Amino acid sequence: MNPLSQLGSPSFLLLSLFIISFATYMMFIMQWRRKPSGTQVSASNCIAAALVFTLGLWTMHVVLLLASDFMMDIRWTLAINFAITTFLVFLSLRYYHSGRLPVRLAEVISALLMVGGVACLHYFSILSHSINRLEFNIPLVAVSFLLGFAGCYAAFVLMRRPAQWRYAAASFVAGLGSLTMHAVGMFALTVEYRHVMTLDRLNQFLMLLAFILCILVLLIITFSYTTWLGMKKYTQIDERYKLLVENSTDTIAIIVEGKWEYLNPSGLRLFEAEREDELVGHCIFKLLHGGKHLEMQTWLQQTPDGREYALRPIELQWQTLRGNPILTEMVRIRATYDGKQVEQVMIRDISERKRNEQLYVNAEKLSIAGQLAAGVAHEIRNPLTSLKGFMQLLATGRIQDQQYLPLMRSELSRIESTVTELLMLSKPQALELRRNNLRELLSECTAAVGAQAKAQRVRIQHRFDPAPAWVLGVAVQLKQAFINVMKNAVEAMPDGGLLLIELKRGDPDTHLVTVADNGSGMPEEQLAKLGQPFYSTKDKGTGLGLLVTYKIIDNHDGKIAIDSVLGGGTTLRFTLPAISQPDDSDS
């Protein structure tokens, strides 16, 4: 048998090439254009595409058989052969789109599976029970397999390209590879049949072929229509995407392996680029400030964990293509694009915001400095004026005894107290943290204010949990904080009253200290000003005592909450971190 006798007819070869190329084109269209970028192709799409390709492949096979001396035999085994080929093509497409394998390895495996399906349909369809003798030319079989593999692999590589012509080019290459595999495979076989193909049987096969071609045309039209509907849907989605991304005032970009893969128009304007190719494909570190390279590398290597991490911004300093510095805030989300893990980032220019914030901070510092200077001048000038008057009296000799010396000492102590509190607020305190029992500290504090409370007929009541309450801190500073608020509470009850000191466990990790009085209380406008420098509700108060208390508790990782009811008293609640009870060795 010489299959070359009619195989060389250009009409049959062109028809076969057109059929398989068109089927391959429809297979690619049904996958790539029916999904958004970066998403996985569904199994149903792969099955439908595999069916279309296998149907076109079988039709091409039949046309080539009609153009040769090989006998065409339609049997039930054809359905099994058809199913096996469809399954192999389906696996090929799934591996190609899986994204779990390296790109080149996925392309090789997919090409091997597809060429395996093509070989299965070709060789198993020719073999039938009516064969009397069969011979294989192994080198030609190997050549046919290599040609088919080369065509499939080249098609899969071309489909990675972003160009629009990739569909036509990949379809033609894959179709040509399948056609040459069939043609060379037919030369590799020498078949001797037991029966001769009669004209009646040939007409039956031609009628069957015409019926199958009609079914094929209907299927292709149906798939084409559904593909057109899908393309129309995703065209609408693409228009919405352009409204969100292309017109966004923030930079939206995609980073792949440390290089810019995509930037929207705002990104080009941010980096002062005139064309997209000035940035796309270039390393992101080229424009990043040198001191931020390590921070950026660490940030990109970390694995995002949840939405909270994804929305956590990082501030980076860049320079534009023209060398102008810009300060940005960037957030990222890790995604999959074209089978690869990419970083989708949003970059916002915060240079102007940072300048405004710095101006605001400077203005706030000047305002605070002015208020502090005025407060210090007021608190120190008053006792200095008194001292100046006493010194003038001493200089004139009008004072002969020492009756004014206690007053002078009192004014000096007032100045010293004010300066000491200012120093505590102005410089960081070196903390030597040790274990302390709050029960003992509070008992010492109530003893320190006991005389003043007794003089003002204020009764002190304790409510302490029996268990020790251990905290980590500086005992002297904690006592100063508690004594400050206890003195304020006693002074708020000039006609006597009740001072409640309560200590209990707030939750498993904290201790709660409550200092409550039943004095006159404060209105909300006064309560909002507590803790401001030199604001006090007392006639001779500086307002620094409560400010020092706030700082001490904050240095001990604690919190203060104040409640006050006008005519019902004031309550302060301190929350301090609890620690475990020390061992005997620690004691």
XYZ file of C-alpha atoms in Angstrom:
587
model
C 0.000 0.000 0.000
C 1.291 3.417 -0.871
C -0.490 6.200 1.021
C 1.385 8.776 -1.018
C -0.840 8.063 -3.976
C -3.563 10.508 -2.907
C -2.170 12.106 0.260
C -0.319 14.688 -1.713
C -3.537 16.206 -3.092
C -3.476 19.901 -2.037
C -7.246 20.073 -1.618
C -7.366 17.297 0.996
C -4.310 18.613 2.826
C -5.620 22.194 2.931
C -9.036 21.018 4.057
C -7.486 18.923 6.822
C -5.240 21.801 7.929
C -8.190 24.191 7.996
C -10.336 21.793 10.042
C -7.732 21.082 12.728
C -6.537 24.705 12.891
C -10.093 25.969 13.300
C -10.821 23.389 16.004
C -7.610 24.363 17.830
C -8.503 28.048 17.514
C -11.912 27.408 19.072
C -10.246 25.417 21.869
C -7.947 28.320 22.741
C -10.701 30.914 22.430
C -13.005 28.960 24.748
C -10.366 29.003 27.494
C -8.482 32.282 27.360
C -11.254 34.675 26.374
C -13.865 33.240 28.718
C -11.994 33.977 31.904
C -10.745 37.148 33.622
C -6.987 37.605 33.824
C -5.335 35.799 36.712
C -8.198 33.358 37.364
C -8.203 29.604 36.882
C -9.954 28.049 33.879
C -12.919 25.990 35.031
C -13.089 22.232 34.440
C -16.246 22.646 32.341
C -14.419 25.010 29.983
C -11.569 22.520 29.625
C -13.976 19.652 28.912
C -15.844 21.639 26.261
C -12.584 22.774 24.643
C -11.233 19.189 24.664
C -14.424 17.923 22.973
C -14.190 20.540 20.214
C -10.518 19.789 19.578
C -11.041 15.993 19.546
C -13.998 16.318 17.178
C -11.933 18.453 14.798
C -9.002 16.053 15.132
C -11.182 13.058 14.257
C -12.690 14.899 11.272
C -9.196 15.705 9.986
C -8.249 12.060 10.488
C -11.240 10.909 8.423
C -10.424 13.331 5.583
C -6.826 12.078 5.469
C -8.036 8.465 5.422
C -10.308 9.235 2.482
C -7.328 10.735 0.658
C -5.238 7.614 1.223
C -5.409 3.866 0.569
C -6.175 3.129 4.227
C -9.541 1.571 4.964
C -11.929 3.464 7.223
C -13.761 1.223 9.692
C -16.503 2.601 11.984
C -16.950 0.433 15.097
C -17.991 0.806 18.740
C -14.336 0.969 19.746
C -14.250 4.403 18.120
C -16.259 5.807 21.053
C -13.677 4.498 23.533
C -10.851 5.903 21.439
C -12.671 9.240 21.214
C -13.193 9.328 25.009
C -9.533 8.504 25.739
C -8.341 11.252 23.404
C -10.757 13.776 24.940
C -9.590 12.842 28.443
C -5.900 13.254 27.529
C -6.551 16.664 25.932
C -8.569 17.670 29.030
C -5.645 16.697 31.298
C -3.303 18.652 29.038
C -5.353 21.829 29.425
C -5.785 21.383 33.187
C -2.043 20.962 33.745
C -1.351 23.991 31.584
C -3.650 26.222 33.642
C -3.019 24.670 37.070
C -0.368 27.176 38.183
C 1.086 24.620 40.617
C 3.999 23.713 38.343
C 6.813 25.811 36.875
C 5.757 27.347 33.575
C 8.132 25.414 31.309
C 7.451 22.103 33.043
C 3.694 22.660 32.720
C 4.113 23.398 29.001
C 6.150 20.210 28.430
C 3.690 17.997 30.337
C 0.710 19.565 28.567
C 2.327 19.087 25.150
C 3.133 15.436 25.925
C -0.443 14.736 27.022
C -1.928 16.421 23.969
C 0.343 14.696 21.491
C -0.456 11.444 23.283
C -4.149 12.059 22.614
C -3.453 12.865 18.958
C -1.358 9.670 18.555
C -4.030 7.607 20.298
C -6.729 8.779 17.891
C -4.515 8.291 14.847
C -3.013 4.850 15.468
C -5.903 3.178 17.283
C -8.417 4.334 14.650
C -6.449 2.727 11.854
C -6.126 -0.613 13.625
C -9.141 -2.914 13.260
C -9.940 -6.632 13.334
C -9.932 -6.814 9.538
C -6.144 -6.296 9.380
C -4.228 -9.243 8.001
C -0.683 -7.869 8.374
C 0.713 -4.756 10.130
C 4.230 -3.340 10.101
C 5.611 -0.283 11.986
C 8.477 1.863 10.843
C 9.751 2.815 14.317
C 11.937 5.778 13.227
C 9.036 7.311 11.310
C 6.706 6.761 14.291
C 9.241 8.559 16.507
C 9.547 11.386 13.977
C 5.763 11.760 13.802
C 5.559 11.926 17.604
C 8.341 14.546 17.774
C 6.663 16.666 15.091
C 3.368 16.556 16.958
C 5.079 17.382 20.267
C 6.952 20.310 18.705
C 3.729 21.767 17.306
C 1.817 21.422 20.615
C 4.689 22.782 22.720
C 5.204 25.763 20.393
C 1.464 26.506 20.546
C 1.449 26.502 24.357
C 4.499 28.779 24.419
C 2.861 31.193 21.976
C -0.261 31.361 24.144
C 1.849 32.918 26.922
C 2.524 35.920 24.710
C 0.409 39.044 25.331
C -0.033 39.793 21.616
C -3.479 39.416 20.025
C -2.125 37.369 17.101
C -1.179 34.557 19.488
C -4.540 32.784 18.941
C -4.123 32.465 15.173
C -0.401 31.666 15.355
C -0.771 29.035 18.076
C -3.750 27.437 16.301
C -1.866 27.195 13.010
C 1.273 25.757 14.644
C -0.674 23.165 16.665
C -2.797 22.270 13.631
C 0.257 21.892 11.415
C 1.942 19.710 14.031
C -1.125 17.430 14.293
C -1.448 17.232 10.504
C 2.205 16.322 9.945
C 2.032 13.764 12.746
C -0.923 12.083 11.044
C 0.689 12.242 7.612
C 4.088 10.890 8.758
C 2.308 8.329 10.926
C 0.478 7.017 7.896
C 3.807 6.545 6.075
C 5.105 4.705 9.152
C 2.412 2.016 8.826
C 2.177 -0.835 6.323
C -1.253 -2.444 6.518
C -2.689 -5.393 4.631
C -6.475 -5.762 4.985
C -8.526 -8.943 4.736
C -11.372 -7.190 2.951
C -11.545 -4.710 0.124
C -13.412 -1.425 0.537
C -16.479 -1.594 -1.720
C -18.153 1.380 -3.317
C -21.358 0.885 -1.286
C -19.464 0.817 1.986
C -17.473 3.835 0.938
C -20.718 5.725 0.234
C -22.003 4.755 3.683
C -18.862 6.128 5.270
C -19.151 9.326 3.238
C -22.758 9.782 4.387
C -21.645 9.191 7.989
C -18.857 11.694 7.489
C -21.299 14.271 6.130
C -23.535 13.742 9.160
C -20.606 14.113 11.550
C -19.456 17.267 9.773
C -22.942 18.735 10.174
C -22.875 17.916 13.876
C -19.414 19.435 14.085
C -20.568 22.643 12.399
C -23.560 22.898 14.764
C -21.348 22.344 17.795
C -18.807 24.875 16.645
C -21.560 27.429 15.953
C -23.028 26.766 19.409
C -19.675 27.102 21.126
C -18.904 30.202 19.049
C -22.170 31.804 20.135
C -21.596 31.029 23.806
C -18.033 32.310 23.474
C -19.339 35.528 21.919
C -21.735 35.956 24.824
C -18.892 35.360 27.265
C -16.660 37.848 25.461
C -19.438 40.420 25.542
C -19.865 39.888 29.284
C -16.170 40.237 29.973
C -15.967 43.276 27.708
C -18.421 44.956 30.061
C -16.310 43.828 33.005
C -13.233 45.219 31.262
C -14.940 48.591 30.853
C -15.743 48.649 34.566
C -12.173 47.678 35.307
C -10.933 50.632 33.261
C -13.215 52.946 35.202
C -11.763 51.646 38.476
C -8.131 51.102 37.533
C -7.254 53.232 34.533
C -9.000 56.322 35.935
C -7.849 55.862 39.535
C -5.926 58.771 41.043
C -3.786 56.274 42.984
C -1.114 54.173 41.338
C -2.205 50.566 40.799
C 0.605 48.261 39.721
C 1.554 44.590 39.407
C 5.019 43.411 40.467
C 6.392 40.086 39.226
C 9.760 38.844 40.492
C 10.851 42.327 41.513
C 9.927 43.944 38.182
C 7.065 46.173 37.095
C 4.552 44.109 35.134
C 1.836 46.763 34.835
C 1.196 50.358 35.923
C -1.960 52.372 35.364
C -1.751 55.917 33.928
C -1.528 57.414 37.449
C 1.603 55.334 38.005
C 3.201 56.687 34.851
C 2.422 60.225 35.991
C 3.727 59.516 39.503
C 7.129 58.388 38.225
C 7.108 61.002 35.420
C 7.251 58.406 32.631
C 6.061 59.270 29.142
C 5.757 55.695 27.889
C 4.818 52.444 29.602
C 7.973 50.642 28.432
C 10.089 53.089 30.455
C 8.923 51.247 33.598
C 7.367 47.900 32.615
C 9.954 45.127 32.675
C 12.408 47.205 34.736
C 13.473 46.431 38.313
C 11.456 48.248 40.969
C 14.605 48.913 43.020
C 15.940 51.159 40.259
C 13.714 54.004 41.435
C 13.556 53.066 45.125
C 15.644 55.012 47.633
C 18.790 53.095 48.542
C 17.975 53.054 52.242
C 14.649 51.328 51.575
C 15.913 48.344 49.528
C 16.237 45.941 52.468
C 12.877 46.979 53.895
C 11.212 46.461 50.509
C 12.827 43.031 50.009
C 11.718 41.888 53.473
C 8.215 43.202 52.880
C 7.868 41.389 49.537
C 9.214 38.105 50.930
C 6.732 38.028 53.805
C 3.589 35.987 53.282
C 0.383 38.042 53.619
C -1.851 36.641 56.338
C -5.424 37.858 56.128
C -7.014 41.150 55.181
C -5.438 43.031 58.103
C -1.948 42.333 56.769
C -2.906 43.133 53.178
C -4.189 46.576 54.145
C -1.213 47.426 56.362
C 0.662 50.221 54.567
C 4.376 50.760 54.245
C 5.963 54.153 53.610
C 8.675 54.223 50.928
C 10.763 56.943 49.345
C 11.249 56.849 45.560
C 12.698 59.053 42.901
C 11.063 59.696 39.540
C 12.704 59.131 36.163
C 13.629 62.823 36.264
C 15.271 62.466 39.681
C 12.582 64.159 41.779
C 12.068 62.589 45.239
C 8.588 61.396 46.210
C 7.274 59.857 49.432
C 4.605 57.197 49.025
C 2.374 54.894 51.026
C 1.951 51.400 49.581
C -0.300 48.428 50.312
C -0.223 45.065 48.581
C -2.230 41.909 47.948
C -0.683 38.671 46.708
C -2.543 37.193 43.751
C -2.119 34.816 40.811
C -1.653 36.259 37.332
C -1.041 34.160 34.229
C -0.126 31.151 36.373
C 2.425 33.048 38.496
C 2.280 34.597 41.958
C 2.385 38.374 41.708
C 2.128 41.355 44.035
C -0.745 43.715 43.333
C 0.097 47.058 44.932
C -1.567 50.409 45.402
C 0.774 53.391 45.745
C -0.348 56.799 46.979
C 1.770 59.936 46.832
C 1.858 61.346 50.374
C 4.569 63.950 49.827
C 2.131 66.852 50.155
C 0.397 65.242 53.132
C 3.715 64.748 54.926
C 4.676 68.385 54.339
C 1.335 69.524 55.760
C 1.699 67.175 58.729
C 5.170 68.535 59.442
C 3.870 72.103 59.297
C 1.060 71.157 61.665
C 3.462 69.434 64.082
C 5.785 72.434 64.072
C 2.880 74.789 64.695
C 1.613 72.530 67.496
C 5.075 72.442 69.062
C 5.280 76.230 68.987
C 1.819 76.486 70.508
C 2.639 74.009 73.292
C 5.977 75.721 73.909
C 4.190 79.042 74.227
C 1.595 77.659 76.635
C 4.280 75.899 78.662
C 6.429 79.030 78.841
C 3.449 81.097 79.975
C 2.523 78.500 82.604
C 6.082 78.191 83.918
C 6.431 81.966 84.067
C 3.185 82.242 86.024
C 3.968 79.425 88.462
C 7.504 80.640 89.207
C 6.946 84.407 89.007
C 4.371 84.452 91.824
C 6.628 82.901 94.510
C 9.583 84.894 93.165
C 7.587 88.110 93.609
C 6.870 87.131 97.210
C 10.530 86.334 97.834
C 11.590 89.611 96.236
C 9.260 91.497 98.597
C 10.617 89.712 101.667
C 14.213 90.417 100.576
C 13.421 94.103 100.124
C 11.982 94.203 103.643
C 15.088 92.473 104.998
C 17.301 94.914 103.141
C 15.556 97.946 104.687
C 15.945 96.477 108.165
C 12.238 96.621 108.943
C 12.157 92.916 109.807
C 14.177 92.037 112.870
C 12.887 88.553 113.742
C 12.500 85.348 111.698
C 8.728 85.234 111.451
C 8.786 85.361 107.634
C 11.408 82.675 107.106
C 8.853 79.774 107.008
C 6.903 81.630 104.318
C 10.063 82.124 102.290
C 10.955 78.438 102.598
C 7.426 77.540 101.474
C 7.736 79.666 98.339
C 11.138 78.159 97.534
C 9.708 74.648 97.975
C 6.896 75.588 95.606
C 9.413 76.640 92.954
C 11.458 73.472 93.505
C 8.356 71.262 93.205
C 7.329 72.924 89.956
C 10.824 72.539 88.458
C 11.036 68.889 89.571
C 7.715 68.015 87.945
C 8.744 69.790 84.748
C 11.998 67.835 84.631
C 10.125 64.567 85.043
C 7.907 65.463 82.084
C 10.680 66.784 79.870
C 13.202 63.930 79.859
C 12.870 60.142 79.605
C 13.072 58.336 82.906
C 15.464 55.410 83.345
C 13.201 52.673 84.676
C 14.594 49.865 86.827
C 11.556 47.630 86.893
C 11.084 45.287 89.830
C 8.289 43.159 91.244
C 6.009 45.140 93.559
C 2.945 44.222 95.563
C 0.207 46.770 94.930
C -1.390 45.992 98.319
C 1.736 47.185 100.117
C 2.206 50.227 97.852
C -1.382 51.388 98.323
C -1.181 50.892 102.090
C 1.937 53.093 102.211
C 0.228 55.728 100.033
C -2.879 55.908 102.270
C -0.590 56.222 105.302
C 1.200 59.155 103.612
C -2.049 61.082 103.111
C -3.614 59.886 106.364
C -2.697 62.979 108.378
C -4.100 65.360 105.760
C -7.281 63.273 105.496
C -7.737 63.222 109.268
C -7.301 66.992 109.446
C -10.098 67.438 106.872
C -12.324 64.788 108.497
C -12.016 62.459 105.493
C -12.451 58.761 106.248
C -10.357 56.330 104.184
C -11.866 52.943 103.351
C -9.912 50.007 101.845
C -11.251 47.186 99.725
C -8.345 44.959 98.814
C -8.445 41.410 97.429
C -6.781 39.055 99.926
C -4.305 37.719 97.337
C -1.134 39.728 96.595
C -1.317 41.858 93.450
C 2.070 41.732 91.750
C 3.116 44.278 89.131
C 6.386 45.131 87.426
C 7.438 48.737 87.965
C 9.294 51.413 89.920
C 7.861 51.594 93.418
C 8.759 55.264 94.000
C 7.039 56.423 90.814
C 3.940 54.300 91.367
C 3.572 55.665 94.899
C 3.979 59.204 93.558
C 1.185 58.591 91.029
C -1.212 57.172 93.662
C -0.365 59.857 96.254
C -1.042 62.595 93.685
C -4.592 61.390 93.006
C -5.275 60.591 96.703
C -4.260 64.136 97.718
C -6.471 65.568 94.976
C -9.365 63.443 96.272
C -8.842 64.601 99.884
C -8.597 68.254 98.814
C -11.838 67.847 96.850
C -13.648 67.174 100.190
C -12.878 70.226 102.404
C -15.908 69.502 104.621
C -15.065 65.832 105.067
C -16.236 62.746 103.256
C -15.262 59.218 102.215
C -12.177 58.216 100.220
C -12.491 54.678 98.790
C -9.330 52.800 97.758
C -10.160 49.536 95.984
C -7.833 46.883 94.559
C -9.070 43.876 92.616
C -8.291 41.698 89.623
C -9.555 43.342 86.424
C -9.067 40.265 84.221
C -6.484 37.440 84.188
C -3.825 39.830 82.855
C -4.487 43.114 84.729
C -5.022 44.630 88.184
C -7.622 47.381 88.726
C -7.050 50.162 91.283
C -9.968 52.499 92.021
C -9.664 55.840 93.888
C -13.111 57.387 94.483
C -14.294 60.374 96.517
C -17.747 61.785 97.239
C -16.753 65.403 96.803
C -18.344 68.032 94.627
C -17.376 66.416 91.336
C -16.688 68.219 88.041
C -18.684 69.223 84.962
C -17.802 67.603 81.627
C -15.983 70.681 80.291
C -13.558 70.579 83.231
C -13.166 66.813 82.996
C -12.096 67.117 79.340
C -9.259 69.511 80.303
C -7.742 67.347 83.055
C -4.160 66.364 82.287
C -3.349 69.552 80.379
C -0.263 71.429 81.618
C -1.048 74.123 84.220
C -4.773 73.443 84.208
C -6.117 72.830 87.702
C -9.451 73.123 89.492
C -7.625 74.236 92.673
C -6.689 77.835 93.410
C -2.980 77.104 93.926
C -2.658 74.011 91.773
C -0.271 73.740 88.818
C -2.015 70.900 86.971
C 1.339 69.124 86.634
C 0.603 66.491 89.282
C -2.057 64.703 87.255
C 0.060 65.084 84.090
C 2.977 63.387 85.896
C 0.579 60.638 87.032
C -0.508 60.038 83.435
C 3.099 59.734 82.307
C 4.071 57.348 85.104
C 1.141 55.019 84.435
C 1.804 55.154 80.669
C 5.471 54.236 81.263
C 4.223 51.174 83.164
C 1.975 50.125 80.204
C -1.116 51.043 82.189
C -4.251 53.087 81.562
C -6.248 55.720 83.478
C -9.993 56.313 83.210
C -11.743 59.228 84.984
C -15.460 59.539 85.717
C -17.033 62.444 87.535
C -20.562 63.444 88.408
C -21.261 67.027 89.422
C -22.277 66.841 93.069
C -21.592 63.088 93.224
C -17.803 62.830 93.352
C -14.946 61.690 91.119
C -13.620 58.183 90.397
C -10.213 57.294 88.892
C -9.512 53.763 87.688
C -5.956 52.557 87.094
C -5.324 49.421 85.007
C -1.843 47.894 85.336
C -0.456 44.686 83.771
C -0.376 41.757 86.193
C 2.592 39.410 86.566
C 2.900 36.009 88.179
C 3.716 35.681 91.864
C 7.495 35.601 92.438
C 9.213 32.464 93.675
C 10.854 32.350 97.074
C 14.225 32.690 95.375
C 13.104 35.980 93.806
C 12.109 37.304 97.200
